[in-house]
Amino acid sequence: MNTSIKKRFSTAATTYDRHATVQSMVAEKVIGLTQALPAPYHLLEIGCGTGQLTKRLCERYPTTTIDALDVSGSMLDQAKLSPNNSQNIRWIQADIKTHEHVGYDMIASSSALHWVEPLEDCFQRIYGMQQDGGFFVASIMLRHTLEELHASRIRVAPHKKPLGQLPLFEDVLKIMTTCGWEILYDEPEKHKIVYPSAHDFLQSIHAQGSTGGSVSQSDDPLTRQELNRLIADYDTTHKNSDGTVYATYRIGFVTAKK
Ligand SMILES: C[S@@+](CC[C@H](N)C(=O)[O-])C[C@H]1O[C@@H](n2cnc3c(N)ncnc32)[C@H](O)[C@@H]1O
């Protein structure tokens, strides 16, 4: 497990919900997608975090046994506070890469699977946890999410390249098909979010825990001066006519059957 991912999300646990505008919108769409699927008996949610999707799953499936899994105990502690949780929820602090349970007739996940690397192994494992005929419904962040930030970063510190990158949607679908899933629905979406300034934007993604992981980190972190230059670059290059700035998120939505 990349311990920096667990640490980042644990640190962000109490601030996450205030800043997770995109993730909340995305969880709403994932719940909408479940309407085309039969209600499950035993559902696994991967990377439940503070429970953006969990509380919606509990409302939608009040009698289903829901295993809500996250590697961060602090994120789970926040999720447990929701008044919408059902009686049948089981909180599991674990890395999805080591979770052993099988036989789920539905597996759901929102804005989390892009953190699990390598994606091929992750999907192979999830596939193995599903009952034959079971359903998978998920959203995943895609390549070119926060492309403005990456562009500013490369201008300011071209020698400090990120260690990894987010997946392309076509690759996600190819991996899933290779595992054996029948894809029932797939759609990429693009959302432009407005922030008062580059400084507010950076604070917000930090408060969401999103500054961790190989996708946004290089071996050599930015210095304070580079960070200040990045903020200035972002404020100039990615601004709206009213002086606010924007950031683009790309999300892939998928439902599939085993
Ligand atoms: C961006 S948050 C999304 C949380 C929630 N699903 C939502 O929509 O707001 C990603 C979550 O995935 C969890 N996570 C990352 N890698 C994981 C892994 N390998 N196993 C389990 N959880 C993981 C993180 O701890 C974090 O809570």
PDB file of C-alpha atoms in Angstrom, residues 92-246:
ATOM      1  CA  ILE A  92     -13.898  -2.358   7.173  1.00  0.00           C
ATOM      2  CA  GLN A  93     -10.538  -0.671   7.490  1.00  0.00           C
ATOM      3  CA  ALA A  94      -8.422  -2.425   4.865  1.00  0.00           C
ATOM      4  CA  ASP A  95      -6.528  -2.002   1.656  1.00  0.00           C
ATOM      5  CA  ILE A  96      -8.643  -3.367  -1.201  1.00  0.00           C
ATOM      6  CA  LYS A  97      -5.514  -5.213  -2.325  1.00  0.00           C
ATOM      7  CA  THR A  98      -5.667  -7.420   0.789  1.00  0.00           C
ATOM      8  CA  HIS A  99      -9.434  -7.695   1.394  1.00  0.00           C
ATOM      9  CA  GLU A 100     -10.277 -11.400   1.125  1.00  0.00           C
ATOM     10  CA  HIS A 101     -14.086 -11.611   1.093  1.00  0.00           C
ATOM     11  CA  VAL A 102     -15.803 -13.014  -2.005  1.00  0.00           C
ATOM     12  CA  GLY A 103     -19.402 -13.461  -3.215  1.00  0.00           C
ATOM     13  CA  TYR A 104     -20.625  -9.856  -3.474  1.00  0.00           C
ATOM     14  CA  ASP A 105     -23.576  -9.446  -5.819  1.00  0.00           C
ATOM     15  CA  MET A 106     -22.779  -5.739  -6.198  1.00  0.00           C
ATOM     16  CA  ILE A 107     -19.524  -3.800  -5.951  1.00  0.00           C
ATOM     17  CA  ALA A 108     -19.622  -0.005  -6.016  1.00  0.00           C
ATOM     18  CA  SER A 109     -17.006   2.705  -5.866  1.00  0.00           C
ATOM     19  CA  SER A 110     -16.865   6.454  -6.429  1.00  0.00           C
ATOM     20  CA  SER A 111     -13.810   8.636  -7.041  1.00  0.00           C
ATOM     21  CA  ALA A 112     -11.474   6.081  -5.454  1.00  0.00           C
ATOM     22  CA  LEU A 113     -10.196   3.385  -7.802  1.00  0.00           C
ATOM     23  CA  HIS A 114      -7.693   5.628  -9.594  1.00  0.00           C
ATOM     24  CA  TRP A 115      -5.733   5.650  -6.315  1.00  0.00           C
ATOM     25  CA  VAL A 116      -5.161   1.890  -6.455  1.00  0.00           C
ATOM     26  CA  GLU A 117      -2.154   0.934  -8.555  1.00  0.00           C
ATOM     27  CA  PRO A 118      -1.620  -0.986 -10.708  1.00  0.00           C
ATOM     28  CA  LEU A 119      -5.176  -0.740 -12.017  1.00  0.00           C
ATOM     29  CA  GLU A 120      -4.998  -4.129 -13.813  1.00  0.00           C
ATOM     30  CA  ASP A 121      -4.351  -5.971 -10.512  1.00  0.00           C
ATOM     31  CA  CYS A 122      -7.031  -3.929  -8.739  1.00  0.00           C
ATOM     32  CA  PHE A 123      -9.727  -4.794 -11.293  1.00  0.00           C
ATOM     33  CA  GLN A 124      -8.640  -8.443 -11.437  1.00  0.00           C
ATOM     34  CA  ARG A 125      -9.095  -8.624  -7.650  1.00  0.00           C
ATOM     35  CA  ILE A 126     -12.466  -6.904  -7.674  1.00  0.00           C
ATOM     36  CA  TYR A 127     -13.659  -9.242 -10.414  1.00  0.00           C
ATOM     37  CA  GLY A 128     -12.647 -12.218  -8.262  1.00  0.00           C
ATOM     38  CA  MET A 129     -14.686 -10.872  -5.318  1.00  0.00           C
ATOM     39  CA  GLN A 130     -17.900 -10.793  -7.337  1.00  0.00           C
ATOM     40  CA  GLN A 131     -20.568 -13.427  -7.629  1.00  0.00           C
ATOM     41  CA  ASP A 132     -21.274 -14.632 -11.176  1.00  0.00           C
ATOM     42  CA  GLY A 133     -24.029 -12.389 -12.528  1.00  0.00           C
ATOM     43  CA  GLY A 134     -23.074  -9.659 -10.020  1.00  0.00           C
ATOM     44  CA  PHE A 135     -22.982  -5.966 -10.914  1.00  0.00           C
ATOM     45  CA  PHE A 136     -20.220  -3.384 -10.736  1.00  0.00           C
ATOM     46  CA  VAL A 137     -20.964   0.337 -10.685  1.00  0.00           C
ATOM     47  CA  ALA A 138     -18.271   2.970 -10.374  1.00  0.00           C
ATOM     48  CA  SER A 139     -16.819   6.339 -11.168  1.00  0.00           C
ATOM     49  CA  ILE A 140     -13.112   6.899 -11.616  1.00  0.00           C
ATOM     50  CA  MET A 141     -11.026  10.046 -12.172  1.00  0.00           C
ATOM     51  CA  LEU A 142      -9.419  10.107 -15.603  1.00  0.00           C
ATOM     52  CA  ARG A 143      -6.336  11.464 -17.364  1.00  0.00           C
ATOM     53  CA  HIS A 144      -6.381  15.269 -17.861  1.00  0.00           C
ATOM     54  CA  THR A 145      -8.115  15.818 -14.510  1.00  0.00           C
ATOM     55  CA  LEU A 146      -6.539  19.028 -13.141  1.00  0.00           C
ATOM     56  CA  GLU A 147      -4.747  19.500 -16.464  1.00  0.00           C
ATOM     57  CA  GLU A 148      -4.396  23.239 -15.743  1.00  0.00           C
ATOM     58  CA  LEU A 149      -2.470  22.483 -12.569  1.00  0.00           C
ATOM     59  CA  HIS A 150      -0.196  20.040 -14.375  1.00  0.00           C
ATOM     60  CA  ALA A 151       0.458  22.614 -17.128  1.00  0.00           C
ATOM     61  CA  SER A 152       1.376  25.318 -14.594  1.00  0.00           C
ATOM     62  CA  ARG A 153       3.536  22.860 -12.712  1.00  0.00           C
ATOM     63  CA  ILE A 154       5.490  21.873 -15.815  1.00  0.00           C
ATOM     64  CA  ARG A 155       6.059  25.543 -16.681  1.00  0.00           C
ATOM     65  CA  VAL A 156       7.351  26.320 -13.195  1.00  0.00           C
ATOM     66  CA  ALA A 157       9.379  23.136 -12.532  1.00  0.00           C
ATOM     67  CA  PRO A 158       9.866  21.256 -15.817  1.00  0.00           C
ATOM     68  CA  HIS A 159      12.487  18.998 -14.231  1.00  0.00           C
ATOM     69  CA  LYS A 160      10.096  17.781 -11.487  1.00  0.00           C
ATOM     70  CA  LYS A 161       7.870  15.408 -13.417  1.00  0.00           C
ATOM     71  CA  PRO A 162       4.990  13.590 -11.631  1.00  0.00           C
ATOM     72  CA  LEU A 163       5.708   9.924 -10.853  1.00  0.00           C
ATOM     73  CA  GLY A 164       2.554   8.632 -12.520  1.00  0.00           C
ATOM     74  CA  GLN A 165      -0.599   9.613 -14.370  1.00  0.00           C
ATOM     75  CA  LEU A 166      -4.305   8.924 -14.169  1.00  0.00           C
ATOM     76  CA  PRO A 167      -5.764   6.272 -16.476  1.00  0.00           C
ATOM     77  CA  LEU A 168      -7.445   6.879 -19.834  1.00  0.00           C
ATOM     78  CA  PHE A 169     -11.081   5.757 -19.923  1.00  0.00           C
ATOM     79  CA  GLU A 170     -10.438   3.486 -22.906  1.00  0.00           C
ATOM     80  CA  ASP A 171      -7.746   1.704 -20.880  1.00  0.00           C
ATOM     81  CA  VAL A 172     -10.104   1.251 -17.906  1.00  0.00           C
ATOM     82  CA  LEU A 173     -12.735  -0.293 -20.187  1.00  0.00           C
ATOM     83  CA  LYS A 174     -10.154  -2.493 -21.911  1.00  0.00           C
ATOM     84  CA  ILE A 175      -8.882  -3.792 -18.547  1.00  0.00           C
ATOM     85  CA  MET A 176     -12.439  -4.522 -17.400  1.00  0.00           C
ATOM     86  CA  THR A 177     -13.318  -6.365 -20.597  1.00  0.00           C
ATOM     87  CA  THR A 178     -10.130  -8.410 -20.363  1.00  0.00           C
ATOM     88  CA  CYS A 179     -11.058  -9.379 -16.773  1.00  0.00           C
ATOM     89  CA  GLY A 180     -14.364 -10.755 -18.130  1.00  0.00           C
ATOM     90  CA  TRP A 181     -16.950  -8.067 -17.351  1.00  0.00           C
ATOM     91  CA  GLU A 182     -19.716  -7.222 -19.796  1.00  0.00           C
ATOM     92  CA  ILE A 183     -19.832  -3.418 -19.935  1.00  0.00           C
ATOM     93  CA  LEU A 184     -23.445  -2.220 -19.670  1.00  0.00           C
ATOM     94  CA  TYR A 185     -22.863   1.543 -19.568  1.00  0.00           C
ATOM     95  CA  ASP A 186     -19.846   3.785 -20.004  1.00  0.00           C
ATOM     96  CA  GLU A 187     -19.665   7.530 -20.172  1.00  0.00           C
ATOM     97  CA  PRO A 188     -16.898  10.060 -19.587  1.00  0.00           C
ATOM     98  CA  GLU A 189     -17.825  13.490 -18.197  1.00  0.00           C
ATOM     99  CA  LYS A 190     -15.970  16.750 -17.879  1.00  0.00           C
ATOM    100  CA  HIS A 191     -16.645  19.267 -15.095  1.00  0.00           C
ATOM    101  CA  LYS A 192     -15.131  22.714 -14.807  1.00  0.00           C
ATOM    102  CA  ILE A 193     -15.093  23.945 -11.210  1.00  0.00           C
ATOM    103  CA  VAL A 194     -14.590  27.594 -10.293  1.00  0.00           C
ATOM    104  CA  TYR A 195     -12.465  28.739  -7.329  1.00  0.00           C
ATOM    105  CA  PRO A 196     -11.950  32.295  -6.016  1.00  0.00           C
ATOM    106  CA  SER A 197      -8.182  32.085  -6.695  1.00  0.00           C
ATOM    107  CA  ALA A 198      -5.335  29.645  -7.360  1.00  0.00           C
ATOM    108  CA  HIS A 199      -4.489  29.787  -3.660  1.00  0.00           C
ATOM    109  CA  ASP A 200      -8.043  28.737  -2.735  1.00  0.00           C
ATOM    110  CA  PHE A 201      -7.960  26.007  -5.352  1.00  0.00           C
ATOM    111  CA  LEU A 202      -4.707  24.541  -3.997  1.00  0.00           C
ATOM    112  CA  GLN A 203      -6.017  24.737  -0.443  1.00  0.00           C
ATOM    113  CA  SER A 204      -9.175  22.941  -1.539  1.00  0.00           C
ATOM    114  CA  ILE A 205      -7.424  20.021  -3.212  1.00  0.00           C
ATOM    115  CA  HIS A 206      -5.134  19.739  -0.193  1.00  0.00           C
ATOM    116  CA  ALA A 207      -8.203  19.619   2.083  1.00  0.00           C
ATOM    117  CA  GLN A 208      -9.553  16.761  -0.093  1.00  0.00           C
ATOM    118  CA  GLY A 209      -6.341  14.758   0.310  1.00  0.00           C
ATOM    119  CA  SER A 210      -5.849  14.974  -3.442  1.00  0.00           C
ATOM    120  CA  THR A 211      -2.265  16.151  -3.358  1.00  0.00           C
ATOM    121  CA  GLY A 212      -0.976  12.645  -2.573  1.00  0.00           C
ATOM    122  CA  GLY A 213      -0.099   9.704  -4.757  1.00  0.00           C
ATOM    123  CA  SER A 214       2.231   9.217  -7.666  1.00  0.00           C
ATOM    124  CA  VAL A 215      -0.102  11.109  -9.993  1.00  0.00           C
ATOM    125  CA  SER A 216       0.596  14.477  -8.456  1.00  0.00           C
ATOM    126  CA  GLN A 217       3.874  13.976  -6.652  1.00  0.00           C
ATOM    127  CA  SER A 218       7.376  13.877  -7.996  1.00  0.00           C
ATOM    128  CA  ASP A 219      10.462  12.473  -6.281  1.00  0.00           C
ATOM    129  CA  ASP A 220      11.422  16.029  -5.517  1.00  0.00           C
ATOM    130  CA  PRO A 221       8.632  18.239  -4.023  1.00  0.00           C
ATOM    131  CA  LEU A 222       8.229  21.874  -5.114  1.00  0.00           C
ATOM    132  CA  THR A 223      10.107  24.443  -3.049  1.00  0.00           C
ATOM    133  CA  ARG A 224       8.225  27.339  -1.410  1.00  0.00           C
ATOM    134  CA  GLN A 225       9.442  29.688  -4.207  1.00  0.00           C
ATOM    135  CA  GLU A 226       8.304  27.258  -6.918  1.00  0.00           C
ATOM    136  CA  LEU A 227       4.930  26.952  -5.208  1.00  0.00           C
ATOM    137  CA  ASN A 228       4.543  30.739  -5.166  1.00  0.00           C
ATOM    138  CA  ARG A 229       5.482  30.908  -8.864  1.00  0.00           C
ATOM    139  CA  LEU A 230       2.969  28.136  -9.582  1.00  0.00           C
ATOM    140  CA  ILE A 231       0.194  30.091  -7.835  1.00  0.00           C
ATOM    141  CA  ALA A 232       1.081  33.232  -9.833  1.00  0.00           C
ATOM    142  CA  ASP A 233       1.186  31.236 -13.092  1.00  0.00           C
ATOM    143  CA  TYR A 234      -2.180  29.600 -12.362  1.00  0.00           C
ATOM    144  CA  ASP A 235      -3.822  32.910 -11.444  1.00  0.00           C
ATOM    145  CA  THR A 236      -2.696  34.412 -14.768  1.00  0.00           C
ATOM    146  CA  THR A 237      -3.170  31.455 -17.120  1.00  0.00           C
ATOM    147  CA  HIS A 238      -6.369  29.770 -15.924  1.00  0.00           C
ATOM    148  CA  LYS A 239      -8.528  32.687 -14.924  1.00  0.00           C
ATOM    149  CA  ASN A 240     -12.112  33.550 -15.789  1.00  0.00           C
ATOM    150  CA  SER A 241     -13.144  37.051 -16.895  1.00  0.00           C
ATOM    151  CA  ASP A 242     -14.294  37.868 -13.317  1.00  0.00           C
ATOM    152  CA  GLY A 243     -10.846  37.048 -11.872  1.00  0.00           C
ATOM    153  CA  THR A 244     -11.782  33.624 -10.487  1.00  0.00           C
ATOM    154  CA  VAL A 245      -9.877  30.530 -11.695  1.00  0.00           C
ATOM    155  CA  TYR A 246     -11.086  27.190 -13.034  1.00  0.00           C
TER     156      TYR A 246
END
